[in-house]
Coordinates of C-alpha atoms and ligand atoms in Angstrom, one line a residue:
M1 CA -11.0 -7.3 24.2
D2 CA -9.5 -4.7 26.6
K3 CA -10.1 -1.0 26.0
I4 CA -8.3 2.1 27.1
K5 CA -10.2 5.0 28.6
I6 CA -8.6 8.5 28.7
I7 CA -9.9 11.7 30.0
G8 CA -8.1 14.5 28.1
G9 CA -6.7 17.7 29.4
N10 CA -3.8 16.9 31.6
S11 CA -0.3 18.1 30.8
L12 CA 2.3 15.4 31.3
F13 CA 5.3 16.0 33.6
G14 CA 8.1 13.6 34.8
K15 CA 10.2 10.7 33.6
V16 CA 9.3 8.0 31.1
Y17 CA 11.7 5.0 31.1
I18 CA 12.1 3.9 27.5
S19 CA 12.2 0.1 27.0
G20 CA 14.4 -2.1 24.8
A21 CA 13.6 -1.9 21.1
K22 CA 11.0 -4.3 19.9
N23 CA 12.2 -4.2 16.3
T24 CA 15.8 -5.0 17.4
A25 CA 14.8 -7.8 19.8
L26 CA 12.9 -9.7 17.1
P27 CA 15.8 -10.3 14.7
I28 CA 18.3 -10.6 17.5
I29 CA 16.2 -13.4 19.2
C30 CA 16.2 -15.2 15.8
A31 CA 19.9 -14.8 15.4
S32 CA 20.3 -17.1 18.4
L33 CA 19.3 -19.9 16.0
L34 CA 22.6 -19.4 14.2
T35 CA 24.6 -21.1 17.0
D36 CA 24.1 -24.2 19.1
E37 CA 25.5 -22.4 22.1
P38 CA 23.4 -20.4 24.5
V39 CA 22.7 -16.7 23.6
T40 CA 21.7 -14.3 26.4
I41 CA 19.8 -11.1 25.4
K42 CA 19.3 -8.3 27.9
N43 CA 16.9 -5.4 27.8
I44 CA 14.1 -7.3 26.1
P45 CA 10.8 -5.5 26.4
F46 CA 7.7 -7.1 28.0
L47 CA 5.5 -7.2 24.8
S48 CA 3.1 -9.6 23.3
D49 CA 5.2 -9.7 20.0
I50 CA 8.1 -11.1 22.1
K51 CA 5.8 -13.7 23.7
S52 CA 4.6 -14.7 20.2
L53 CA 8.1 -15.1 18.9
N54 CA 9.2 -17.1 22.0
S55 CA 6.3 -19.5 21.4
L56 CA 7.5 -20.1 17.9
L57 CA 11.1 -20.7 19.1
L58 CA 9.8 -23.1 21.8
Q59 CA 8.1 -25.1 19.0
L60 CA 11.3 -25.2 17.0
G61 CA 13.0 -26.8 20.1
T62 CA 14.7 -23.8 21.7
D63 CA 15.3 -23.9 25.4
I64 CA 14.2 -20.5 26.8
V65 CA 15.1 -19.2 30.3
E66 CA 13.6 -15.9 31.3
K67 CA 14.6 -13.7 34.2
Q68 CA 13.8 -10.1 35.3
E69 CA 16.6 -7.6 35.8
I70 CA 16.7 -3.9 36.6
L71 CA 18.8 -2.0 34.0
N72 CA 19.4 1.7 34.3
G73 CA 16.4 2.0 36.8
H74 CA 14.0 0.1 34.6
N75 CA 12.6 -3.4 34.9
T76 CA 13.6 -5.5 31.9
Q77 CA 13.8 -9.1 30.8
T78 CA 17.0 -11.0 30.3
I79 CA 16.3 -14.1 28.2
T80 CA 18.6 -17.0 27.4
Y81 CA 17.9 -18.9 24.1
H82 CA 19.6 -22.2 23.5
T83 CA 19.0 -24.4 20.5
P84 CA 21.5 -27.3 20.5
K85 CA 19.4 -29.2 18.1
P86 CA 16.1 -28.0 16.6
T87 CA 13.1 -30.4 16.8
S88 CA 11.4 -28.7 13.9
L89 CA 12.4 -26.5 11.0
I90 CA 8.8 -25.4 10.3
A91 CA 7.3 -22.0 11.2
P92 CA 3.6 -22.7 11.0
Y93 CA 0.8 -20.4 9.8
D94 CA -0.6 -19.8 13.3
Y95 CA 2.6 -18.3 14.6
V96 CA 3.5 -16.2 11.5
R97 CA 0.0 -14.9 11.1
K98 CA 0.1 -13.5 14.7
M99 CA 3.5 -12.0 14.3
R100 CA 5.0 -11.2 10.8
A101 CA 8.5 -10.8 12.1
S102 CA 8.5 -14.6 12.7
Y103 CA 10.0 -14.6 9.1
Y104 CA 13.3 -13.8 10.8
V105 CA 13.8 -17.5 11.4
L106 CA 14.1 -18.0 7.6
G107 CA 17.7 -16.8 7.1
P108 CA 19.2 -18.4 10.3
L109 CA 17.5 -21.8 9.9
L110 CA 18.4 -22.1 6.2
A111 CA 22.0 -21.1 6.8
K112 CA 22.6 -23.4 9.7
Y113 CA 20.4 -26.4 9.0
G114 CA 19.9 -26.3 5.2
H115 CA 16.1 -26.5 5.3
V116 CA 13.2 -24.3 6.4
E117 CA 9.4 -24.2 5.9
L118 CA 7.9 -20.8 6.7
S119 CA 4.3 -19.9 6.3
L120 CA 4.0 -16.8 4.1
P121 CA 2.9 -13.9 6.3
G122 CA 0.7 -12.3 3.7
G123 CA -0.3 -8.6 3.7
C124 CA -1.4 -6.5 6.7
A125 CA -3.3 -3.4 7.4
I126 CA -0.5 -1.0 6.4
G127 CA 0.2 -2.6 3.0
A128 CA 1.0 -5.7 0.9
R129 CA 4.4 -6.4 2.6
P130 CA 6.0 -8.6 0.0
M131 CA 9.0 -10.9 0.7
D132 CA 10.4 -11.0 -2.8
I133 CA 13.7 -9.5 -1.7
H134 CA 14.3 -12.0 1.1
L135 CA 13.5 -14.9 -1.3
S136 CA 15.3 -13.8 -4.4
S137 CA 18.4 -13.0 -2.3
L138 CA 18.5 -16.5 -0.8
E139 CA 18.1 -17.9 -4.4
Q140 CA 21.1 -15.8 -5.5
M141 CA 22.9 -17.5 -2.6
G142 CA 22.1 -20.9 -4.1
A143 CA 18.9 -21.8 -2.2
N144 CA 16.2 -23.7 -3.9
I145 CA 12.9 -22.0 -3.0
E146 CA 9.4 -23.2 -3.7
I147 CA 6.0 -21.9 -2.6
K148 CA 3.8 -24.8 -1.5
N149 CA 0.4 -24.5 0.2
G150 CA 1.1 -21.0 1.5
Y151 CA 4.5 -22.0 2.7
V152 CA 8.0 -21.0 1.5
V153 CA 10.0 -24.2 1.4
A154 CA 13.7 -23.5 1.2
D155 CA 16.5 -25.9 0.8
I156 CA 20.2 -25.8 0.3
K157 CA 22.7 -28.6 -0.4
G158 CA 25.8 -27.9 1.7
R159 CA 26.2 -24.2 2.6
L160 CA 24.7 -21.1 1.2
Q161 CA 27.1 -19.4 -1.2
G162 CA 28.3 -15.8 -0.9
A163 CA 26.8 -13.5 -3.6
R164 CA 26.6 -9.9 -4.7
I165 CA 23.0 -8.8 -4.1
S166 CA 21.3 -5.5 -4.9
F167 CA 18.1 -4.8 -3.1
H168 CA 15.4 -2.9 -5.1
S169 CA 14.2 -1.3 -1.8
A170 CA 16.2 -0.8 1.4
S171 CA 14.1 -3.3 3.3
V172 CA 14.8 -3.6 7.0
G173 CA 13.5 -7.2 7.2
A174 CA 15.4 -8.4 4.1
T175 CA 18.6 -6.8 5.4
C176 CA 18.4 -8.6 8.7
N177 CA 17.4 -11.9 7.2
I178 CA 20.1 -11.9 4.5
L179 CA 22.7 -10.5 6.9
M180 CA 22.1 -13.4 9.3
A181 CA 22.1 -16.0 6.5
A182 CA 25.3 -14.6 5.0
T183 CA 27.3 -15.0 8.3
L184 CA 27.3 -18.8 7.8
A185 CA 27.6 -18.8 4.0
Q186 CA 30.7 -20.0 2.1
G187 CA 32.5 -17.0 0.7
T188 CA 31.7 -13.3 0.7
T189 CA 28.2 -11.7 0.4
V190 CA 27.8 -8.1 -0.5
I191 CA 24.4 -6.4 0.1
E192 CA 23.9 -3.2 -1.9
N193 CA 21.1 -0.8 -0.9
A194 CA 20.9 -2.3 2.5
A195 CA 18.8 -0.6 5.2
K196 CA 20.7 1.5 7.7
E197 CA 18.2 1.6 10.6
P198 CA 19.8 1.5 14.1
E199 CA 18.2 -1.9 14.7
I200 CA 20.4 -3.3 11.9
G201 CA 23.5 -1.8 13.5
D202 CA 22.6 -3.5 16.8
L203 CA 22.2 -6.9 15.1
I204 CA 25.6 -6.4 13.3
D205 CA 27.2 -5.7 16.7
M206 CA 25.8 -8.9 18.2
L207 CA 26.7 -11.0 15.1
I208 CA 30.3 -9.7 15.2
T209 CA 30.6 -10.7 18.9
M210 CA 29.3 -14.2 17.9
G211 CA 32.3 -14.4 15.5
A212 CA 30.9 -13.1 12.2
Y213 CA 32.9 -10.9 9.9
I214 CA 30.8 -7.9 8.7
E215 CA 32.0 -4.6 7.2
G216 CA 30.0 -1.5 6.4
K217 CA 27.9 -1.0 9.5
N218 CA 25.6 2.1 9.2
T219 CA 26.2 2.2 5.4
S220 CA 24.1 1.0 2.6
T221 CA 26.7 -1.6 1.4
L222 CA 27.3 -4.5 3.8
T223 CA 30.1 -7.0 3.2
I224 CA 29.8 -10.3 5.1
H225 CA 32.7 -12.8 5.0
G226 CA 31.0 -16.1 5.9
V227 CA 32.4 -18.3 8.7
E228 CA 31.8 -22.0 9.5
K229 CA 30.5 -21.5 13.0
L230 CA 29.2 -18.8 15.3
H231 CA 29.3 -19.0 19.1
G232 CA 27.2 -18.0 22.1
V233 CA 27.1 -14.4 23.3
T234 CA 25.5 -12.0 25.9
H235 CA 24.1 -8.9 24.2
Q236 CA 22.2 -5.9 25.5
I237 CA 19.8 -4.5 22.9
I238 CA 19.4 -0.8 22.2
N239 CA 16.4 1.2 23.5
D240 CA 13.3 1.8 21.4
R241 CA 13.6 5.0 19.3
I242 CA 10.0 4.7 18.2
E243 CA 8.7 4.4 21.7
A244 CA 10.8 7.4 22.7
G245 CA 9.5 9.4 19.7
S246 CA 5.9 8.5 20.6
Y247 CA 6.3 9.8 24.2
A248 CA 8.1 12.9 22.9
V249 CA 4.9 13.8 20.9
A250 CA 2.9 13.2 24.1
A251 CA 5.0 15.9 25.9
A252 CA 4.6 18.2 23.0
M253 CA 0.8 17.8 22.5
T254 CA 0.0 18.2 26.2
H255 CA 2.3 21.2 26.6
G256 CA 4.1 19.3 29.3
R257 CA 7.7 18.3 30.0
L258 CA 8.9 14.7 29.8
E259 CA 12.4 13.3 30.4
L260 CA 12.7 10.2 28.2
V261 CA 15.2 8.2 30.2
N262 CA 17.5 5.8 28.3
A263 CA 16.4 7.3 24.9
N264 CA 19.1 7.7 22.3
A265 CA 18.9 11.0 20.6
E266 CA 21.3 10.0 17.8
H267 CA 18.7 7.5 16.6
L268 CA 16.0 10.2 16.5
Q269 CA 17.7 13.1 14.8
T270 CA 15.1 13.8 12.1
P271 CA 12.0 13.5 14.3
L272 CA 13.6 15.7 17.0
D273 CA 14.4 18.3 14.3
I274 CA 10.7 18.3 13.3
L275 CA 9.7 18.7 17.0
R276 CA 12.0 21.7 17.4
K277 CA 10.5 23.2 14.2
T278 CA 7.1 22.9 15.8
G279 CA 8.3 25.2 18.6
V280 CA 9.1 22.5 21.2
N281 CA 12.3 22.7 23.3
V282 CA 14.4 19.5 23.0
E283 CA 17.4 19.0 25.2
I284 CA 19.8 16.1 25.0
T285 CA 21.5 14.8 28.1
P286 CA 24.0 11.8 28.2
N287 CA 21.3 9.4 29.2
S288 CA 18.0 11.0 28.1
I289 CA 16.0 13.4 25.9
I290 CA 14.1 16.2 27.6
V291 CA 11.1 17.4 25.7
D292 CA 9.6 20.7 27.1
A293 CA 6.6 22.2 25.5
Q294 CA 5.3 24.3 28.4
N295 CA 5.6 27.5 26.5
A296 CA 5.4 26.1 23.0
E297 CA 2.8 27.6 20.6
L298 CA 3.0 24.5 18.3
K299 CA 3.2 25.2 14.6
G300 CA 2.4 22.7 11.8
V301 CA 5.5 21.3 10.0
D302 CA 5.6 19.1 6.9
I303 CA 6.7 15.5 7.3
Y304 CA 8.0 13.1 4.6
T305 CA 8.6 9.5 5.7
D306 CA 11.7 7.8 4.3
Y307 CA 14.3 5.2 5.0
Y308 CA 16.6 5.9 7.9
P309 CA 18.0 8.5 8.6
G310 CA 14.8 10.0 7.1
F311 CA 11.7 10.4 9.1
P312 CA 10.5 7.0 10.3
T313 CA 7.1 5.8 8.9
D314 CA 6.5 4.3 12.4
L315 CA 6.2 7.8 13.8
Q316 CA 4.0 9.2 11.1
A317 CA 0.7 8.6 12.8
Q318 CA 1.9 10.1 16.1
F319 CA 3.3 13.2 14.4
M320 CA 0.1 13.6 12.4
A321 CA -1.8 13.7 15.7
L322 CA 0.5 16.5 16.8
M323 CA -0.2 18.4 13.6
C324 CA -3.9 18.1 14.2
V325 CA -3.6 20.5 17.2
S326 CA -0.8 22.8 15.8
Q327 CA -1.3 26.1 14.2
G328 CA -1.4 26.3 10.4
A329 CA -1.1 23.5 7.8
A330 CA 1.2 20.5 7.5
L331 CA 1.7 18.2 4.5
V332 CA 2.3 14.6 5.6
T333 CA 3.7 12.3 3.0
E334 CA 4.0 8.5 3.5
S335 CA 6.5 7.1 1.1
I336 CA 7.1 3.6 2.7
W337 CA 3.7 2.0 3.0
E338 CA 0.8 2.2 0.6
N339 CA -2.0 2.2 3.2
R340 CA -0.8 4.0 6.3
F341 CA -3.5 6.7 6.9
M342 CA -6.0 4.5 8.7
H343 CA -5.8 6.8 11.7
V344 CA -7.1 9.7 9.6
P345 CA -10.9 8.9 9.7
E346 CA -10.7 8.2 13.4
L347 CA -8.8 11.5 14.1
M348 CA -11.5 13.3 12.0
R349 CA -14.2 11.8 14.2
M350 CA -12.4 13.6 17.0
G351 CA -12.7 16.9 15.1
A352 CA -9.4 16.9 13.2
N353 CA -9.3 18.7 9.9
I354 CA -7.4 16.4 7.4
N355 CA -7.6 16.0 3.7
V356 CA -6.1 12.9 2.2
H357 CA -4.8 13.1 -1.4
G358 CA -4.4 9.7 -3.0
H359 CA -2.6 7.1 -1.0
A360 CA 0.5 9.1 -0.1
S361 CA -0.3 12.5 1.2
A362 CA -2.5 14.4 3.6
I363 CA -2.9 18.0 4.5
V364 CA -3.6 18.6 8.1
R365 CA -5.0 21.9 9.2
G366 CA -4.6 22.5 12.9
V367 CA -7.8 22.9 15.0
E368 CA -8.0 24.6 18.5
K369 CA -9.6 21.5 20.1
L370 CA -10.3 17.9 19.6
S371 CA -13.3 16.2 21.2
A372 CA -13.4 12.8 22.7
A373 CA -15.0 9.8 20.9
P374 CA -14.9 6.0 20.9
V375 CA -12.2 5.1 18.4
M376 CA -10.3 2.1 17.1
S377 CA -7.4 1.4 14.8
T378 CA -6.0 -1.4 12.8
D379 CA -2.3 -1.1 13.6
L380 CA 0.1 -0.4 16.4
R381 CA 1.4 3.1 15.8
A382 CA -2.0 4.4 14.6
S383 CA -3.4 3.2 18.0
F384 CA -0.9 5.3 19.8
A385 CA -1.8 8.3 17.7
L386 CA -5.4 7.9 19.0
I387 CA -4.2 7.7 22.6
L388 CA -2.3 11.0 21.9
A389 CA -5.5 12.6 20.5
G390 CA -7.4 11.4 23.6
L391 CA -4.9 13.0 25.9
V392 CA -5.7 16.4 24.6
A393 CA -9.4 15.9 23.6
E394 CA -12.2 17.3 25.7
G395 CA -14.1 14.5 27.4
E396 CA -13.6 10.7 27.6
T397 CA -12.0 8.8 24.7
I398 CA -12.2 5.1 24.5
V399 CA -9.6 3.4 22.4
N400 CA -10.6 -0.1 21.3
R401 CA -8.5 -3.0 20.1
V402 CA -5.8 -2.5 22.7
Y403 CA -4.1 -5.7 21.6
H404 CA -2.3 -3.6 18.9
L405 CA -0.8 -1.4 21.6
D406 CA 0.3 -4.4 23.7
R407 CA 2.3 -5.7 20.8
G408 CA 4.6 -2.7 20.9
Y409 CA 4.2 -0.4 23.9
E410 CA 5.4 -1.9 27.2
T411 CA 3.2 -1.1 30.2
L412 CA 1.6 1.9 28.4
E413 CA -1.0 2.9 31.0
E414 CA 1.6 2.7 33.9
K415 CA 4.0 4.9 32.0
F416 CA 1.4 7.5 31.2
K417 CA -0.2 7.4 34.7
A418 CA 3.2 8.0 36.2
V419 CA 3.5 11.3 34.4
G420 CA 0.0 12.5 35.2
A421 CA -2.3 11.2 32.4
N422 CA -5.9 10.3 33.3
I423 CA -5.8 6.9 31.6
E424 CA -7.0 3.4 32.5
R425 CA -7.4 0.0 31.0
I426 CA -10.9 -1.4 31.0
K427 CA -10.5 -5.2 31.1
E428 CA -12.8 -7.3 28.9
S429 CA -14.4 -8.8 32.0
D430 CA -15.1 -5.4 33.7
Ligands
UD1_501 C1 10.1 -2.9 9.4 C2 9.5 -2.6 10.8 C3 8.2 -1.7 10.5 C4 8.6 -0.5 9.7 C5 9.3 -0.9 8.5 C6 9.9 0.3 7.7 C7 10.0 -4.6 12.1 C8 9.5 -5.8 12.8 N1 9.1 -3.9 11.4 O1 9.2 -3.7 8.7 O2 7.7 -1.4 11.8 O3 7.4 0.2 9.4 O4 10.5 -1.7 8.8 O5 10.7 1.1 8.5 O6 11.1 -4.2 12.2 N2 9.6 -4.5 0.4 C9 9.5 -5.1 -0.8 N3 10.0 -6.4 -0.9 C10 10.4 -7.1 0.2 C11 10.5 -6.4 1.5 C12 10.1 -5.1 1.5 O7 9.1 -4.5 -1.8 O8 10.8 -8.3 0.1 C13 9.1 -3.1 0.5 C14 7.9 -3.0 1.4 O9 6.7 -3.2 0.6 C15 8.0 -1.5 1.9 C16 9.5 -1.3 2.0 O10 10.1 -2.3 1.2 O11 7.5 -0.6 0.9 C17 10.0 -1.4 3.4 O12 9.7 -2.6 4.0 P1 10.6 -3.3 5.1 O13 11.7 -2.3 5.4 O14 11.0 -4.7 4.6 O15 9.6 -3.4 6.3 P2 9.6 -4.5 7.4 O16 11.0 -5.0 7.7 O17 8.5 -5.5 7.1

């Protein structure tokens, strides 16, 4: 497995081009299954999660044509997905195991073809990650669902039926899945307590262009009037707010100045407010966010993760790394996932002072310096937090299990090198 080597101490200066949003690309790629016409998606990031989802779609019979395109100064992928007639309605274990978001094929395949078999993804490092909301909602829409040999087997005679559904948690995944399914249902579906993340707004925009009738974008009540058919579309996905937030922390921790080109500040209001409270200067331009920490003293600030527009759980680990080198104490509370402090023991090995209380909260007391160490993590965002710690630690940090980073951060070493970090990938064969 590849590793990343970082020699800490360099302040970062320059531009980071923010890529298309992974968590938007994944449901939007699956939404292409709702039509038998071609769907072209622009601004898809080069990530292993996208490759994994593409292999699943290939095995379902989707024709995929990829090309590279420069958008706003940044190299991106434009991919056309065309599924005139699927050759399989089964999402096998090997695909879903590699990439949980494969479960986004559930809603579209069931709504369009009346049958789907999806391997249950199971839990993962950050928590149990149940699918009860996805499944009970589809049942309320008339689907017959059974769990057989680790698979969800879902069937519907005729079309899914519109229903009034109330989610017990504002789940991002369930909102996308049920939204997609409801576009082809008979009658009107109302989703109450829907998630409001920007990724969902982008999916709604694309579905509307495909011919869907959806009301309530950016609110917690979505009303979908089902139609018989959706058509092809060309859609450019939004940029990745979590990637932008991660590099914003890199500028802050290294007392540098980074311009995050193509980042959308509207999607990052809560994290940017926290950054300002730590003492960092944040400037918004029409096409970028400038994070300037050259004169910042960095003070600890409390963080509470919550559903959007609250502080995103996917930035909790990175901001905790920042609090490790800020003055004073910060209380970090994780309210979305039950096991999302796996970075804590690794940060402590680098000299951080953190006390975890139960599953949900941790007190971070800032230290003057971190020291380099070999570290590893079991999830994507926590791995980035360790990179951040390495950037400011004294000495050489080796971050193991780089495949986590490759799932969600496009060309990470190149982006960091371009702004002055001393970072390199050590290939398995080296
Ligand atoms: C998505 C993101 C992930 C992010 C998370 C929360 C993708 C590919 N992943 O994950 O990076 O951390 O949103 O912002 O977009 N829940 C249930 N039952 C369900 C579904 C969810 O109880 O059927 C609970 C979960 O246990 C969790 C909460 O709802 O406590 C949020 O989960 P959800 O929003 O569904 O997360 P994902 O869509 O899996």
